[in-house]
Structure formats: structure tokens, C-alpha cells
Amino acid sequence: MEKFSTQWGLWITQNRVLTLTIALSIAIGSAFGGQFLSFTNDYRVFFSGDDPHLQAFEELQNTYTKNDNVLFVIAPGDENVFTTETLAAIEDITEKAWETPFSIRVDSLSNYQHTEAIEDDLNVADLYEDAGNLNPARLQRIREIAVNEPFLVHKLVSEDGRVAAINITVETPGIDEATEGPQIVEHVRSMRSYVEQTYPDIKVYLSGIMMMNQAFPEASMYDMSHLVPAALGVILLLVFLQLRGFSGTVATFITIILSIVSAMGIAGWMGVKLTPPAMSAPTIILTLAVADCVHVLTNWIQKFRDGMDKKKAMAESLRINFSPVMLTSVTTAIGFLSLNFSDAPPFGDLGNISALGVMFAWFYAVTLLPALVTLLPANPRKRTAHGANLMNRFAEGVINKRKALIPIMSVVIVLLIACIPKNVLNDVFVHYFDERIEFRTDTDFVVDNLTGVYFVDYSLNAGESGGISEPEYLRQVDQFTQWLREQPEVIHVNTLTDVFKRLNKSMHGDDPNAYTLPEQRDMAAQYLLLYEMSLPYGLDLNNQIDIEKQRTRLSVTLETLSTAETLEFEQRTGEWLNQNTPSLFTTGASPTIMFSHIGMRNIVSMLGGTAIALVAISLLLIVFFGSVRFGMLSLIPNIAPAAMAFGLWGLVDGEIGLGLSVVTAMTLGIVVDDTIHFMSKYLRARRAQNLNATDAVRYAFSTVGIALWTTSVALAAGFMILSTSAFSLNAEMGVLVAIVIMFAIVVDFLLLPPLLIRFDSWLTGKDKKIEDFGESRSI
């Protein structure tokens, strides 16, 4: 490897124009794939095809009409929905809502199918018409009906009558998901503009599944337009301060940009759909790419200042750094590739794109970067002794205090690891978006003033065709409904039994005492048939009853709950069904349930991915260092940082969601970088220069200490910028990764050197070295 690294450096510096041509050709060819990139705006992308909760939800959706929707919520300035002006607006909006692309149903106060008895006939009609001509008595009657009707209150109108909603149910064909969802959102937003211009006293809020779907690409675009420029600016500033040279900074900038463009282009060729997690890849790539550049350029500048000409200095830097930079890139890529074990496919995409970016960054750092920087004018400033002296003093401090540092650091690590159990799996998927995303603020208003956006559907099987009219079945469904309405987190229950009660009341002359379930099956079936025949187009019961009339869908609307609260509700509901109505027992299905389970499933799946990545990286290090024992020792600084970070997280936050479940695997390959660079320089001093362990530690600090500190600060800064993402999965991931990176440099600076000195005789005196593979001779 030593010989190859030397030849590589000489070839690159002697064929700079050809090197640039080849590198740019590869970049351009890769970048062309970017034309195939597109955003996906379907929340289902977070679930693999074999996810049992997704399958259950899809089965329910196929049994009944789909409930993908837009909730068009209006809040009149006078805080009274039941005025002629506001009811007229609802009537107007309802009519226009039918023009929404792919709409199959529109529910509102104006078209609510109210039943009442007129002599011996059942009258089914809109709750009101021609709102502008309603008199006060009629308005009061409409209010009384609305706020006392279980179907309407807390779904289409608030209990106090201050807020109302129009619910638009859509069913997209799924032919071109990149345009279908945005068409719907564009239309309802134009409706909102129309309403706020036509009815200036009415404020409109948009929520529902389709608005949540649209929030995903909008959060991605926000991050792309804000985070990438910010991270690029901060990291280039740190690079300039480290290198103190214009040419090196420009070359680093070009390397970063080409790494991002190439990786995203290959993702396009691979057909990857962009999601918020995947769109954090550019920020991650530019953050990681800078490390390779800094290591190559730092040694180049050192040799250049020592009197070598530019090309010889670069050839020497490549000889020194080619192997460790390659290995750090490979181990980092392995860490990211382990994200393919995630149960959430977007994190697999993030891992693949980031791994591609890391390897492209390595390729450009050992080809384009050295060729370009030696072509550009360079006049490095004279070396200032301040930084080197500071690092040398730090090294002496570590060496002098090594006997105390081992127990102190060990205690700190153990104490933090002991805090890991304080973490609990928890998430609030509506809060994946922060207040900068319109969906979040509008949904918060809807939840506070009208209804929830969390729902759970239950498909209740009567066991036979037409069985939904069986009195015993209806009694059990009603019993379940009443129990649900008593639960503290339940806002609304939509159930067929309310329809039967209302029909029974109307068929008994609107006698309030007749608001009960029919006592005979044939009577219930006749009521239902008569009612269905009276319903207008688009307002049938297909959203609640299957074709065979064997199953009904019962829908429960919940408050905004955490993952733990949702799972507790699911368990409590299952236990009640099993104990009280075992013949109806079923499991709930909905996005709420799906997102609540994915966190735990992801943690379990990522444990396997992390273990495989750890084994692969450890084997590489053993081969690279040419020593089993050095490879074993490297496990301490490689594993400890993530464990420490999760322990600290348990103390300051304590909640782990979907985004944090991938951090250990992601950071495993990153934190290895510091260990590789420090130990490679240590082993070079021990093997090539025959220095003792203490002097080898001094050598490692003096040659790579400042570069490691700079790259660690740059990496932490880049991930801290990611923590400002509008998408909480990315934001939380950014914070924890930054913590892991800083813990890694602390462990590598304060624990690894004392361990190398303390166990030197075990590491070198008694250890049987395996066959050298490059770095054992070339470090």
C-alpha cells in the first residue's frame, strides 16, 4: 500500500489536467441522473411493503372508501358559525369543494343528511339550504341539531359553535403521485384565497392527510434552501481558518459541491424518491467531505512550508493520507449503508446517498483536490506556533495525567452508559414538522379548537352477509362505542349505530325516547335500505359499510398523543374488546398506529444493522492496523461515544423517536475516523520511526491533533446546523450526532492516548502481528 500511495501521489501531481478532466467527467456523468429525482409526498413511504400495520391499513382502505382527506376549517371573526353569513360561506365552500381534483366525497354542515319524520314518511335532506334567507328561529334550530348530533360535533363543528369544517375526501389514482397530491393542495389553497377574499371575516386553516403529505416535500425544500447554504458557509469558514489559504478553501468548496452533485445524481439514476430524511444527505455529505480535504491539505501545507515545492509536497501528503483517508471513508460508508436495515425506507435512502457522497468525497479528495490546488496560485502564510504549541502542551498534559485520566474517563463513560435506560421510545408524528411549516400551525389550531388529526379505524365483522343489521351485533358495537366515548383521549367516534338510532327515532315520529337501536333484524335492514335510497350521490355509506353488509368501519378521533400514549390506548382497547365483545375483536389500523409502531420496529432492526457494521469495521481496522489487539483496543473509542451520547440524552431529554433510532449506526463509521487517524500516526511513529509509546503519542498529537480538532468542530457544526431543520427527525438526529462527534474527540484525546501508553507492552511486546496490509508499514 505504501508503494501504491507513493505512485498515486506522483501520478496525480504529474498529470493534473488529465486528472481534472477524468474527475469532472465522472461528476458530470453522475450529475445527469439528477433529472430523474423527484419528491414523494406520501407518508406511506416511511413504511416498507411488509410492514404489518401498513398492510392492515391498506386492507381496511380496500374494504371501504379511502379516507385520505383535506380538512378545510373556518373560524369566523365573530366566533359564531351559526349566522347567515358564515352558513352561506360553508354552503359556498361545499359546492366549490366538489371541484377538488380526485374528490369523491364532501361533508359539511350544509349537506349533512338530517333525518326527520314528516307524518308517516322519513325525510332525508340537507341540514339547510339558501343560508342567506334563514330566519333567527331557523338558525337556532340548525344550531341545536348540529351541536347535539354525535356525527357532527367535534368533527365538522365545535361544541361551542365557534369553528366549523368542510371535510374533502379524495382518492388519487396513484398513476403520478408527484403531481396528484400537489394538484389537490394547490386547489384547496386557491379555495382558501377565494374564501379569505370573499369572506374577509373568516380565517381558514388547512389540515388532513393530504396536507400532511404535502408538508414532507415542503419541509425538504425549506431545509435545502436554508440548511445547505448555512452549513456550507460555516464549514468553509472553519476550513479557511485552519488552512489560512484561498486556493485550499476554493478547492475544498469545489470538492464538496461535486461530492453532493455526484451522489444526488447517482440517486437519480437509482430511482430514489426524495423525502425529508433523504434530503438531509447534502448537508451530511458536505459536512463529512471536509474531513478528507482538511487531512490532505493540512499535510500538504506543512510540507510546503517546510520547503518542498507544491507538487512534491502534495505527493508526500497523498502518500501519508491515502490509506487512512480511504479507510475512514470506507468505514463511514459502511456505517451509513447499515441504515438499509431500517424499517423506514427513507433512512435507507439517506444511508445510500450519504455513503455514495462519502466515497465520492474521498475520490475527489485524492484526485481533483490535489490536482486543482497545485494548479492554483498558493502562498501559504508562515506557520504560527500558537496552535502547534497549544496542541503540544495539551499532549504533555494528557501524558502527565495519563494515570488519572484512565479511571476518570472510565467512570464518566460508565456513569453516562448507566443513564441509557432513562430513555424511552416516544414520538408525536404530527410534531415531525415545526412551526415554520404551515401544516403544523394549522393543525395545532384545529386540534385546539375543533377535532384531532389522529384517528384509528376498526373494521368490525358481523360474521355473515347482512349481519350488520343483527340486533346483538349492533348492541355490541354500541357498547364498544360508548366505552370509547368515555376514554379521556377520545374526541369523536363515528359509528353506524348512531345512524340506526337516528333512523329509529325518526321512524317513531322523532320521539326522543326512541333514540335506540332497532330490536329486530329485518326492521333494522329496512331502515338502512330506506336511508341509503334517500342519500344523494357522494354521500352514501360506502365509507362505513362494506359491499356484503358484513362489516362496518368504526372511526375514532384522538387527541394528539405520543407514541407511548397511542400504544397504551391500543392495548387498552384490545383488552376491552377481548374481555367484553370477543366476537368483534380486531386491531385498529391507521397512520397513527403505523407511526406509533415504527419506532420500536426500527430500533430492533437497526440493532442488527449496527452489529453487522461494527463487525465489518472492526475487521477492517484489524487488517489495517496489522494487529488484532490494536483492532480490539480501537473498539473502546469507537463504541463509547454513541453510548455516552445516549446516556446524556437520557438525562436531558429522555425521549427517543424514529430519527434517533438510526444514530448509533450512522455515527459508528464517523467516529472511527478520529481513531484511525490518531492510531495510524501513532503506529507510524512506533514502527517507522522506532519511537517509544510516549513519544509516539506526542508525534500523533503534533501531526494530526489540530486537524482532528478542526474536523470534529466542523462536523459538529454541520450537524448542529442540521438540528435547525424544520423536520424534527432531522433536527433531533443532528443534535445527537453532533454530541456523539464531540464525545468521540474527547475519548480519542483523553482516553485513547493513556490506553496506548498503559497497554503498550501488551499491544506490541506480546502481540503476534498478522500479515501487514498496507498501513502497518506505511502509517
Short mmCIF file of C-alpha atoms in Angstrom, two decimals, residues 163-367:
data_model
loop_
_atom_site.label_atom_id
_atom_site.label_comp_id
_atom_site.label_asym_id
_atom_site.label_seq_id
_atom_site.Cartn_x
_atom_site.Cartn_y
_atom_site.Cartn_z
CA VAL A 163 -65.39 26.75 14.41
CA ALA A 164 -66.62 24.56 11.55
CA ALA A 165 -65.05 22.37 8.89
CA ILE A 166 -65.61 21.02 5.44
CA ASN A 167 -64.08 17.57 5.01
CA ILE A 168 -62.99 16.70 1.47
CA THR A 169 -62.30 13.00 0.91
CA VAL A 170 -60.07 12.23 -2.08
CA GLU A 171 -58.95 9.09 -3.85
CA THR A 172 -55.94 9.58 -6.09
CA PRO A 173 -55.41 7.10 -8.94
CA GLY A 174 -51.75 6.62 -7.97
CA ILE A 175 -50.54 6.96 -11.55
CA ASP A 176 -48.36 10.02 -10.96
CA GLU A 177 -48.04 10.67 -7.24
CA ALA A 178 -45.59 13.51 -7.87
CA THR A 179 -48.40 15.63 -9.35
CA GLU A 180 -51.65 14.22 -7.94
CA GLY A 181 -51.18 15.34 -4.35
CA PRO A 182 -49.83 18.79 -5.27
CA GLN A 183 -52.84 19.31 -7.57
CA ILE A 184 -55.17 18.76 -4.63
CA VAL A 185 -53.19 21.05 -2.34
CA GLU A 186 -52.93 23.76 -4.97
CA HIS A 187 -56.70 23.69 -5.47
CA VAL A 188 -57.61 23.88 -1.78
CA ARG A 189 -55.11 26.68 -1.25
CA SER A 190 -56.72 28.59 -4.09
CA MET A 191 -60.06 27.93 -2.38
CA ARG A 192 -58.62 29.36 0.82
CA SER A 193 -57.55 32.50 -1.02
CA TYR A 194 -61.02 32.80 -2.52
CA VAL A 195 -62.72 32.41 0.86
CA GLU A 196 -60.48 34.90 2.64
CA GLN A 197 -61.05 37.45 -0.14
CA THR A 198 -64.79 36.83 -0.45
CA TYR A 199 -65.44 36.48 3.28
CA PRO A 200 -62.77 38.67 4.93
CA ASP A 201 -64.04 37.93 8.44
CA ILE A 202 -63.33 34.22 8.06
CA LYS A 203 -59.92 32.69 8.73
CA VAL A 204 -59.10 29.39 7.01
CA TYR A 205 -56.91 26.55 8.33
CA LEU A 206 -55.96 23.50 6.26
CA SER A 207 -55.22 20.10 7.75
CA GLY A 208 -55.76 16.43 6.95
CA ILE A 209 -53.77 13.62 5.35
CA MET A 210 -53.18 15.36 2.02
CA MET A 211 -51.85 18.48 3.72
CA MET A 212 -49.54 16.31 5.83
CA ASN A 213 -48.31 14.59 2.68
CA GLN A 214 -47.52 17.96 1.14
CA ALA A 215 -45.68 19.04 4.28
CA PHE A 216 -42.97 16.44 3.62
CA PRO A 217 -41.62 17.96 0.36
CA GLU A 218 -42.16 21.47 1.71
CA ALA A 219 -40.02 20.66 4.75
CA SER A 220 -37.41 19.20 2.40
CA MET A 221 -37.34 22.31 0.24
CA TYR A 222 -37.07 24.52 3.31
CA ASP A 223 -34.07 22.55 4.51
CA MET A 224 -32.40 22.64 1.09
CA SER A 225 -32.79 26.40 0.80
CA HIS A 226 -31.71 27.20 4.37
CA LEU A 227 -29.52 24.46 5.85
CA VAL A 228 -27.19 23.64 2.97
CA PRO A 229 -26.05 27.27 2.42
CA ALA A 230 -25.65 27.79 6.18
CA ALA A 231 -23.66 24.60 6.68
CA LEU A 232 -21.52 25.32 3.63
CA GLY A 233 -20.72 28.82 4.87
CA VAL A 234 -19.79 27.73 8.40
CA ILE A 235 -17.66 24.80 7.26
CA LEU A 236 -15.79 26.81 4.62
CA LEU A 237 -15.06 29.45 7.24
CA LEU A 238 -13.59 26.79 9.54
CA VAL A 239 -11.56 25.37 6.65
CA PHE A 240 -10.20 28.80 5.80
CA LEU A 241 -9.23 29.42 9.42
CA GLN A 242 -7.44 26.07 9.52
CA LEU A 243 -5.70 26.32 6.15
CA ARG A 244 -5.29 30.10 6.01
CA GLY A 245 -5.19 29.87 2.24
CA PHE A 246 -7.51 30.84 -0.61
CA SER A 247 -6.62 28.04 -3.02
CA GLY A 248 -7.20 25.29 -0.46
CA THR A 249 -10.57 26.74 0.52
CA VAL A 250 -11.70 27.07 -3.10
CA ALA A 251 -10.59 23.53 -3.89
CA THR A 252 -12.43 22.26 -0.81
CA PHE A 253 -15.58 24.09 -1.90
CA ILE A 254 -15.44 22.52 -5.36
CA THR A 255 -14.79 19.07 -3.88
CA ILE A 256 -17.80 19.41 -1.58
CA ILE A 257 -20.13 20.58 -4.35
CA LEU A 258 -19.06 17.82 -6.74
CA SER A 259 -19.48 15.20 -3.99
CA ILE A 260 -23.05 16.34 -3.35
CA VAL A 261 -23.94 16.65 -7.04
CA SER A 262 -22.46 13.25 -7.88
CA ALA A 263 -24.20 11.45 -5.02
CA MET A 264 -27.57 13.04 -5.73
CA GLY A 265 -27.14 12.33 -9.43
CA ILE A 266 -26.46 8.63 -8.82
CA ALA A 267 -29.51 8.60 -6.54
CA GLY A 268 -31.48 9.87 -9.53
CA TRP A 269 -30.10 7.10 -11.73
CA MET A 270 -31.12 4.63 -8.99
CA GLY A 271 -34.70 5.97 -8.97
CA VAL A 272 -34.59 7.18 -5.36
CA LYS A 273 -37.60 9.26 -4.28
CA LEU A 274 -36.70 12.28 -2.19
CA THR A 275 -38.06 12.54 1.35
CA PRO A 276 -37.11 14.80 4.28
CA PRO A 277 -34.63 12.24 5.71
CA ALA A 278 -33.07 11.71 2.28
CA MET A 279 -32.86 15.46 1.74
CA SER A 280 -30.60 15.80 4.78
CA ALA A 281 -27.97 13.88 2.79
CA PRO A 282 -26.48 17.00 1.09
CA THR A 283 -25.86 18.62 4.47
CA ILE A 284 -24.33 15.40 5.80
CA ILE A 285 -22.15 14.92 2.71
CA LEU A 286 -20.75 18.44 2.76
CA THR A 287 -20.06 18.08 6.46
CA LEU A 288 -18.21 14.78 6.03
CA ALA A 289 -16.41 15.72 2.81
CA VAL A 290 -14.49 18.48 4.53
CA ALA A 291 -12.63 15.98 6.76
CA ASP A 292 -10.86 14.33 3.80
CA CYS A 293 -9.93 17.70 2.38
CA VAL A 294 -8.56 19.01 5.66
CA HIS A 295 -6.31 15.99 6.23
CA VAL A 296 -4.87 16.08 2.70
CA LEU A 297 -4.40 19.86 2.69
CA THR A 298 -3.02 20.13 6.22
CA ASN A 299 -0.10 17.82 5.47
CA TRP A 300 0.40 19.48 2.08
CA ILE A 301 0.68 22.90 3.69
CA GLN A 302 3.06 21.55 6.36
CA LYS A 303 5.42 20.10 3.74
CA PHE A 304 5.05 23.18 1.54
CA ARG A 305 6.04 25.43 4.43
CA ASP A 306 8.97 23.14 5.20
CA GLY A 307 10.48 23.94 1.81
CA MET A 308 9.09 21.38 -0.65
CA ASP A 309 7.60 22.64 -3.90
CA LYS A 310 3.84 22.36 -4.34
CA LYS A 311 3.80 19.13 -6.32
CA LYS A 312 6.28 17.24 -4.17
CA ALA A 313 4.52 18.42 -1.03
CA MET A 314 1.20 17.17 -2.39
CA ALA A 315 2.69 13.83 -3.46
CA GLU A 316 4.02 13.38 0.06
CA SER A 317 0.68 14.33 1.60
CA LEU A 318 -1.08 11.77 -0.57
CA ARG A 319 1.49 9.13 0.39
CA ILE A 320 0.79 9.79 4.05
CA ASN A 321 -3.00 10.21 3.86
CA PHE A 322 -4.17 7.97 1.01
CA SER A 323 -4.64 4.84 3.14
CA PRO A 324 -6.13 6.38 6.30
CA VAL A 325 -8.44 8.68 4.32
CA MET A 326 -9.59 5.76 2.20
CA LEU A 327 -10.21 3.62 5.26
CA THR A 328 -12.11 6.37 7.11
CA SER A 329 -14.29 6.85 4.02
CA VAL A 330 -14.99 3.13 3.73
CA THR A 331 -15.85 2.76 7.42
CA THR A 332 -18.08 5.84 7.28
CA ALA A 333 -19.81 4.43 4.20
CA ILE A 334 -20.32 1.09 5.99
CA GLY A 335 -21.99 2.90 8.86
CA PHE A 336 -24.37 4.68 6.53
CA LEU A 337 -25.07 1.57 4.47
CA SER A 338 -26.22 -0.16 7.65
CA LEU A 339 -29.22 2.20 7.57
CA ASN A 340 -30.63 -0.15 4.95
CA PHE A 341 -31.61 -2.36 7.89
CA SER A 342 -34.04 0.39 8.95
CA ASP A 343 -37.74 -0.43 8.75
CA ALA A 344 -38.28 3.08 7.39
CA PRO A 345 -37.11 3.08 3.72
CA PRO A 346 -36.30 6.85 3.67
CA PHE A 347 -33.48 6.21 6.15
CA GLY A 348 -32.14 3.52 3.82
CA ASP A 349 -32.16 6.11 1.04
CA LEU A 350 -30.38 8.56 3.35
CA GLY A 351 -27.74 5.94 4.10
CA ASN A 352 -27.19 5.06 0.45
CA ILE A 353 -26.94 8.65 -0.73
CA SER A 354 -24.63 9.59 2.14
CA ALA A 355 -22.43 6.53 1.52
CA LEU A 356 -22.17 7.49 -2.15
CA GLY A 357 -21.33 11.05 -1.16
CA VAL A 358 -18.63 9.92 1.27
CA MET A 359 -16.95 7.76 -1.35
CA PHE A 360 -17.19 10.47 -4.00
CA ALA A 361 -15.66 12.89 -1.47
CA TRP A 362 -12.75 10.51 -0.96
CA PHE A 363 -12.29 10.08 -4.70
CA TYR A 364 -12.29 13.81 -5.39
CA ALA A 365 -10.10 14.48 -2.32
CA VAL A 366 -7.32 12.26 -3.73
CA THR A 367 -7.75 13.27 -7.39
#
